[in-house]
CSV table of C-alpha atoms in Angstrom, one decimal:
chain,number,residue,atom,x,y,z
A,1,UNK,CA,59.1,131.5,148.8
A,2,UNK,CA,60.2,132.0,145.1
A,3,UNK,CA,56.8,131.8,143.6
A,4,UNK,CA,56.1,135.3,145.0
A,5,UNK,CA,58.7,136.5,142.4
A,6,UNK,CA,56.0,135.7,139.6
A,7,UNK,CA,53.9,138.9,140.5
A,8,UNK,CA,54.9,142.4,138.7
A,9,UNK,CA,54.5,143.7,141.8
A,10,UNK,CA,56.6,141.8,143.9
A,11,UNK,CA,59.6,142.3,141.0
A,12,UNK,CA,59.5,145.9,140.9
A,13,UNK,CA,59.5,146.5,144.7
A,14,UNK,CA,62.6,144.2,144.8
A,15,UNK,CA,64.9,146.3,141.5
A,16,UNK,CA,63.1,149.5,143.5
A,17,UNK,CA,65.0,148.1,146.9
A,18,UNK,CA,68.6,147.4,144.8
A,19,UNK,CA,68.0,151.2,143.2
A,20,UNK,CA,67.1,152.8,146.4
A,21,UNK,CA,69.9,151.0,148.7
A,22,UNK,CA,72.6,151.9,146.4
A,23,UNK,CA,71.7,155.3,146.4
A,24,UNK,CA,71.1,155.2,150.5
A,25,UNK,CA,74.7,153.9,150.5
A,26,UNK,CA,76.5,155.9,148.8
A,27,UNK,CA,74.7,159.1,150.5
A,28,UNK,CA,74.7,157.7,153.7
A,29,UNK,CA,77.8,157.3,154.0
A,30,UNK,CA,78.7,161.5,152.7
A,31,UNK,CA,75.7,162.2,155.5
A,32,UNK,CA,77.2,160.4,158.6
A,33,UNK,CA,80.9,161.2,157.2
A,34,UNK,CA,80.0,165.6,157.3
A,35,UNK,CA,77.7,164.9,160.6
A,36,UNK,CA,74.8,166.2,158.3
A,37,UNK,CA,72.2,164.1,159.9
A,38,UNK,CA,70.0,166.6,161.4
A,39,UNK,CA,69.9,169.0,158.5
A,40,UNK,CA,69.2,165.9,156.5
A,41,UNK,CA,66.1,164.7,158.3
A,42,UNK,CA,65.3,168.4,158.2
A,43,UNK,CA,65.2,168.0,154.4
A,44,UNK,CA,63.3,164.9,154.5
A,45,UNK,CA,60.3,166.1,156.3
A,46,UNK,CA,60.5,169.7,154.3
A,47,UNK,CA,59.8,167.7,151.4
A,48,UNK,CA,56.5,166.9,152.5
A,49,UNK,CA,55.3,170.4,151.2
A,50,UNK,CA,56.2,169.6,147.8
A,51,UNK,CA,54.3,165.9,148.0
A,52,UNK,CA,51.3,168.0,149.2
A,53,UNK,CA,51.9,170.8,146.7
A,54,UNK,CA,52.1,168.1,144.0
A,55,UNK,CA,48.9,166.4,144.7
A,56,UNK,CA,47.3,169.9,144.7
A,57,UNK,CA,48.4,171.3,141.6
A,58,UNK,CA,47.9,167.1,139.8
A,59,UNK,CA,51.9,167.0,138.9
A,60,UNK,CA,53.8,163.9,139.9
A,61,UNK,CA,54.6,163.5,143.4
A,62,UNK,CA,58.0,162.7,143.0
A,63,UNK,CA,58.3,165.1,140.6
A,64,UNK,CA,57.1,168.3,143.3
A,65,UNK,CA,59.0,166.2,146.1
A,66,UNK,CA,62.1,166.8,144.4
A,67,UNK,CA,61.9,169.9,143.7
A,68,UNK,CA,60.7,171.2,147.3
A,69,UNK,CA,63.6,169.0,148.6
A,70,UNK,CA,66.5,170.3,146.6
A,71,UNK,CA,64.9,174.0,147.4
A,72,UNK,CA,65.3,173.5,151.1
A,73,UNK,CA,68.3,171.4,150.8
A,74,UNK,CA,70.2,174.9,148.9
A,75,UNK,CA,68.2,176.9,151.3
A,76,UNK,CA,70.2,174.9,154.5
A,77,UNK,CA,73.3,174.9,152.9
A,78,UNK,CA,73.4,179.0,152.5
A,79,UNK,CA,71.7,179.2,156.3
A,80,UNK,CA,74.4,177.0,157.8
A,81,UNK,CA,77.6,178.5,156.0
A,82,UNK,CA,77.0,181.6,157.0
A,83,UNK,CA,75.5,180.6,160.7
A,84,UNK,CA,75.6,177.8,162.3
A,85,UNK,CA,74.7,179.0,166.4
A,86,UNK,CA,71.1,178.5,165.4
A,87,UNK,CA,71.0,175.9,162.8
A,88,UNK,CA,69.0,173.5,165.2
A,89,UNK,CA,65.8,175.7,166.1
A,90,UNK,CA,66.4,176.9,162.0
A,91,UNK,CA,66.0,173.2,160.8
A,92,UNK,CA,63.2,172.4,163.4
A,93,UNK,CA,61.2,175.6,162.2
A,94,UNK,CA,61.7,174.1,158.3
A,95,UNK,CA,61.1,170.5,159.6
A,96,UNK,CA,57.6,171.5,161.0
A,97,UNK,CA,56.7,174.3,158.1
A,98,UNK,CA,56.9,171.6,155.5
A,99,UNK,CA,55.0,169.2,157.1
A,100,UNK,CA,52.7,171.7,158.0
A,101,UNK,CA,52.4,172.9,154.0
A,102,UNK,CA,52.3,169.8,153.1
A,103,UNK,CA,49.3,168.8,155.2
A,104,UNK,CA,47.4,172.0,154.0
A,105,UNK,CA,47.8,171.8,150.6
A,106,UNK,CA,46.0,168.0,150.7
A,107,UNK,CA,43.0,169.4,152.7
A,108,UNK,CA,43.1,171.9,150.2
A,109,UNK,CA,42.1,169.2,147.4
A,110,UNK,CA,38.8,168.1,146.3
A,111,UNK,CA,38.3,165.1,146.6
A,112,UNK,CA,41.7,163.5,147.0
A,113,UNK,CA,41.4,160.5,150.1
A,114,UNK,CA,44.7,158.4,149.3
A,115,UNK,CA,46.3,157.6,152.4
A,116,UNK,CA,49.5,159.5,153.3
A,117,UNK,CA,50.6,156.8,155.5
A,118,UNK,CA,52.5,155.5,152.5
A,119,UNK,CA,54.7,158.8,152.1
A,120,UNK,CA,55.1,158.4,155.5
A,121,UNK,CA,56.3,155.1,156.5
A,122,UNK,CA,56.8,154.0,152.7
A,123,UNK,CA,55.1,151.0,150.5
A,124,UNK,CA,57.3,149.9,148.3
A,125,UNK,CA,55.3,147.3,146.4
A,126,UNK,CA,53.2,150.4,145.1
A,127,UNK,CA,56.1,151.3,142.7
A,128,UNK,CA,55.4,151.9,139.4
A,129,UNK,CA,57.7,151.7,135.9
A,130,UNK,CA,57.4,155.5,136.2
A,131,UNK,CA,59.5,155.3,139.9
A,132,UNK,CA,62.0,152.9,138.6
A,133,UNK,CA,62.9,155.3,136.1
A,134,UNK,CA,63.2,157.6,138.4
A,135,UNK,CA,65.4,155.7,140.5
A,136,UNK,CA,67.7,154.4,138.0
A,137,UNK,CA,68.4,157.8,136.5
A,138,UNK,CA,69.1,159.1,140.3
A,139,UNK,CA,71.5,156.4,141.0
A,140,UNK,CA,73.5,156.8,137.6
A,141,UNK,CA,73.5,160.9,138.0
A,142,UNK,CA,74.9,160.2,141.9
A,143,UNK,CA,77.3,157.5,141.0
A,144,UNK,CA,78.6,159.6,138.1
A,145,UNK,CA,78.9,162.7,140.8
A,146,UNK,CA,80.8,161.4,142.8
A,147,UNK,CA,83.0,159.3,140.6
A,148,UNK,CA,83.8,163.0,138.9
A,149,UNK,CA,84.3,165.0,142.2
A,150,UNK,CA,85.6,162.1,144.1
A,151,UNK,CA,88.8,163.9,145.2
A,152,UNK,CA,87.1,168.0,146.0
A,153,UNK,CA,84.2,165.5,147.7
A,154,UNK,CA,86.5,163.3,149.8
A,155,UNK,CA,88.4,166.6,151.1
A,156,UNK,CA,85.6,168.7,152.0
A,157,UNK,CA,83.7,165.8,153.6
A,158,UNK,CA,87.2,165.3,155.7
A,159,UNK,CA,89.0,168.6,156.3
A,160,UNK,CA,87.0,171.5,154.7
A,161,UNK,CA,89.6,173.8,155.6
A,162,UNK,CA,92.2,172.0,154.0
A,163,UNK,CA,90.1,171.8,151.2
A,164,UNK,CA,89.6,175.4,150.9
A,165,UNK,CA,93.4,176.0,151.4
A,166,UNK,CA,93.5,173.5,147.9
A,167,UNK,CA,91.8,176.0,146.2
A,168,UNK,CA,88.5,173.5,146.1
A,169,UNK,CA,85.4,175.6,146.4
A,170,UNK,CA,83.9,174.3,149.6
A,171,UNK,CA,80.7,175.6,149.6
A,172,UNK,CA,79.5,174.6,146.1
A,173,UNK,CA,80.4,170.8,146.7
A,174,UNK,CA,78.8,171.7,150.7
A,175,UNK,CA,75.8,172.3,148.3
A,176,UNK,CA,76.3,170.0,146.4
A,177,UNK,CA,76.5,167.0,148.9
A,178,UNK,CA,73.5,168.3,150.1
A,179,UNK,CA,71.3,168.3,147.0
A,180,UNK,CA,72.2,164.5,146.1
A,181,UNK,CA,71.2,164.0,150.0
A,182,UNK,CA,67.9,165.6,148.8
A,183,UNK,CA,67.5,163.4,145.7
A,184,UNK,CA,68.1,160.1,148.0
A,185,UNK,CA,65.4,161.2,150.4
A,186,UNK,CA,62.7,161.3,147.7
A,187,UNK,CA,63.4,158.8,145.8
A,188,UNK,CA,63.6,156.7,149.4
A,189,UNK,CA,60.1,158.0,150.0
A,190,UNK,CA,59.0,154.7,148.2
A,191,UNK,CA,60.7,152.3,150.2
A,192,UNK,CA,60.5,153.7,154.1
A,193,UNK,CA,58.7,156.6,154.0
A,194,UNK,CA,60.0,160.5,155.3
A,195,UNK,CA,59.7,159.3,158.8
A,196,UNK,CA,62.1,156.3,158.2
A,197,UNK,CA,64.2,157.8,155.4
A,198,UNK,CA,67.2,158.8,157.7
A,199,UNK,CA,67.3,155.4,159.5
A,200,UNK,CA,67.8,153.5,156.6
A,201,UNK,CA,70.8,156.1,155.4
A,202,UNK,CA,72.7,156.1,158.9
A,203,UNK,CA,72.3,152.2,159.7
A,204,UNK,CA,73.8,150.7,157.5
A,205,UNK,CA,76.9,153.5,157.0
A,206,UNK,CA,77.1,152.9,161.0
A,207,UNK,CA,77.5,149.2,160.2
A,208,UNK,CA,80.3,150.0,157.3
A,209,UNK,CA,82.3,151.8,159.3
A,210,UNK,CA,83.7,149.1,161.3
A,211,UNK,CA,84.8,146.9,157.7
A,212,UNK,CA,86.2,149.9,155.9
A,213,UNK,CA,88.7,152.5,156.5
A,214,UNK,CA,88.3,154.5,152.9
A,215,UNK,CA,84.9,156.6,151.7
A,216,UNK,CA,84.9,154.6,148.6
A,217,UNK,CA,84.9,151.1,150.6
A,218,UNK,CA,82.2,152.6,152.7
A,219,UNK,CA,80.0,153.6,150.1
A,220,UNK,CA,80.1,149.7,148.2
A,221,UNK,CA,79.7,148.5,151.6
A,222,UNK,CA,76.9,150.7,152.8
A,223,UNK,CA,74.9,149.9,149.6
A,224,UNK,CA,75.1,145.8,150.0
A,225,UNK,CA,74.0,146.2,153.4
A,226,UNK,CA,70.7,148.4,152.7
A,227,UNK,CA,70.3,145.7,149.8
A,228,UNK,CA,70.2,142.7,152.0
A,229,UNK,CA,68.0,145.1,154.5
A,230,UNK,CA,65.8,146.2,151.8
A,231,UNK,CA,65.2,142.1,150.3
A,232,UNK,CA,65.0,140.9,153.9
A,233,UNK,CA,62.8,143.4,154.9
A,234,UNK,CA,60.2,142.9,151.8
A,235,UNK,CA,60.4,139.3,152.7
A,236,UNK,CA,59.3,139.5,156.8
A,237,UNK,CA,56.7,141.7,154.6
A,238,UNK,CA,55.2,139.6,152.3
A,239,UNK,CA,55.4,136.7,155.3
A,240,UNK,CA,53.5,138.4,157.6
A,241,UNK,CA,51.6,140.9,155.6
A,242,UNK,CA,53.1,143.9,157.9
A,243,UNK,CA,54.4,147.6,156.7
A,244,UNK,CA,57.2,147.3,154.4
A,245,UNK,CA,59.3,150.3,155.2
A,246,UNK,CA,58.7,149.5,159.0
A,247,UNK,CA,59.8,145.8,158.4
A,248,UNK,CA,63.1,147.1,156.5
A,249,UNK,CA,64.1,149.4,159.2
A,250,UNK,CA,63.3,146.7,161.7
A,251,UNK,CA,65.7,144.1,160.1
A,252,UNK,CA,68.8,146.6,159.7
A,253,UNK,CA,67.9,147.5,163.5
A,254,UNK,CA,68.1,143.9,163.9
A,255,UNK,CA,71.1,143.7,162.6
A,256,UNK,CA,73.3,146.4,164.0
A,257,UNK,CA,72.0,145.0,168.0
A,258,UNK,CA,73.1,141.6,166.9
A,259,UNK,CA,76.7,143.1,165.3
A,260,UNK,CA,76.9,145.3,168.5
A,261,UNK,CA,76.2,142.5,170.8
A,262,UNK,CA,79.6,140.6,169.2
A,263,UNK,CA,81.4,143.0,169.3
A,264,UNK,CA,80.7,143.8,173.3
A,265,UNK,CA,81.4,139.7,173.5
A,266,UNK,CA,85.2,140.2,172.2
């Protein structure tokens, strides 16, 4: 099994896995922790207007995935401070208007047949040096985020009314929480895919939550379990040539029926 780790390929899908999980962790656990789920997924399928925009207009498809993602995650976050009665038919509405843009803008381009299975449901032995740059600036920018607002993040995430009442300006870091969950999701793009994204930020927080009772133990949890997914996940891969983000998912599914199934024996 260790000769595969001779091809480039092979090495920078498994850094790409390490960058991606630890960001997936540390998000995951501020998505399931403000029940932001929904408006996440919301975001994640938004951004498929910006992936279609990109290839239109020839910038990088990160690049116009990120961009379209942080505009409709600060779009959500001013939509469900100020009402929240709706926010589910609101979200849906976004969810299928940025798919939809998405898929108009690549019909719109000459010429352009790459499948968009792999935005989808992620390859993440396609990732270049220019990703991993990517990724490892996104994970030092979130890790230094939260290390910085650690306290105004851990209150509103908790008790945003007791946050307010602390003078701590809820709705930026609101914002703010949901931006980074923007980032993750397009930099997870690589790995899983938008239709996959959410699973692999909810499973293994899900998991976490039964070893740690503090956001911070949650987070270095969450991100050693999406690393073991990720690596396990590339391996049932390479072994039996089958979709990579599919076969990540598949294993952290694995896992949490397995870890449920103890736990129902006690």
């Amino acid at each position: 099994m260790l000769e595969i780790l001779q091809y480039d390929f092979i090495q920078n899908a498994l850094i790409a896995g390490v960058l991606i999980s630890i960001a997936a962790g540390i998000i995951g656990s501020l998505v399931v922790v403000n029940k932001i789920t929904f408006l996440t997924g919301g975001i994640a399928h938004s951004s498929y207007g910006g992936i279609g925009l990109a290839i239109y207009l020839g910038i990088p498809v990160l690049f116009g995935a990120t961009v379209f993602a942080v505009l409709t995650a600060i779009l959500i976050a001013i939509i469900t401070l100020k009402n929240r009665t709706r926010i589910d038919a609101i979200i849906g509405m976004m969810w299928a208007s940025g798919m939809a843009i998405g898929i108009i803008f690549v019909d719109l381009t000459p010429g352009y047949n790459v499948d968009l299975m792999s935005y989808l449901f992620g390859s993440i032995i396609a990732v270049s040096k220019e990703d991993l740059i990517y990724m490892s600036v996104l994970d030092i920018f979130i890790i230094s985020i939260i290390v910085f607002f650690y306290k105004q993040i851990l209150a509103v995430s908790y008790d945003s009314e007791f946050a307010s009442l602390r003078g701590i300006n809820v709705k930026f870091f609101y914002t703010l929480i949901l931006i980074l969950a923007a980032l993750c999701v397009v930099a997870a793009i690589k790995a899983v895919g938008l239709i996959l994204v959410i699973a692999l930020l909810t499973i293994p927080t899900y998991l976490a939550e039964s070893f740690a009772s503090r956001l911070s133990t949650m987070m270095i949890i969450s991100s050693i379990l999406a690393t073991i997914f990720t690596i396990l996940g590339l391996i049932v891969s390479y072994t039996y040539d089958i979709s990579s983000g599919a076969s990540i998912i598949l294993v952290a599914v694995v896992f949490l029926a397995i870890v449920k199934l103890f736990n129902l024996k006690k």
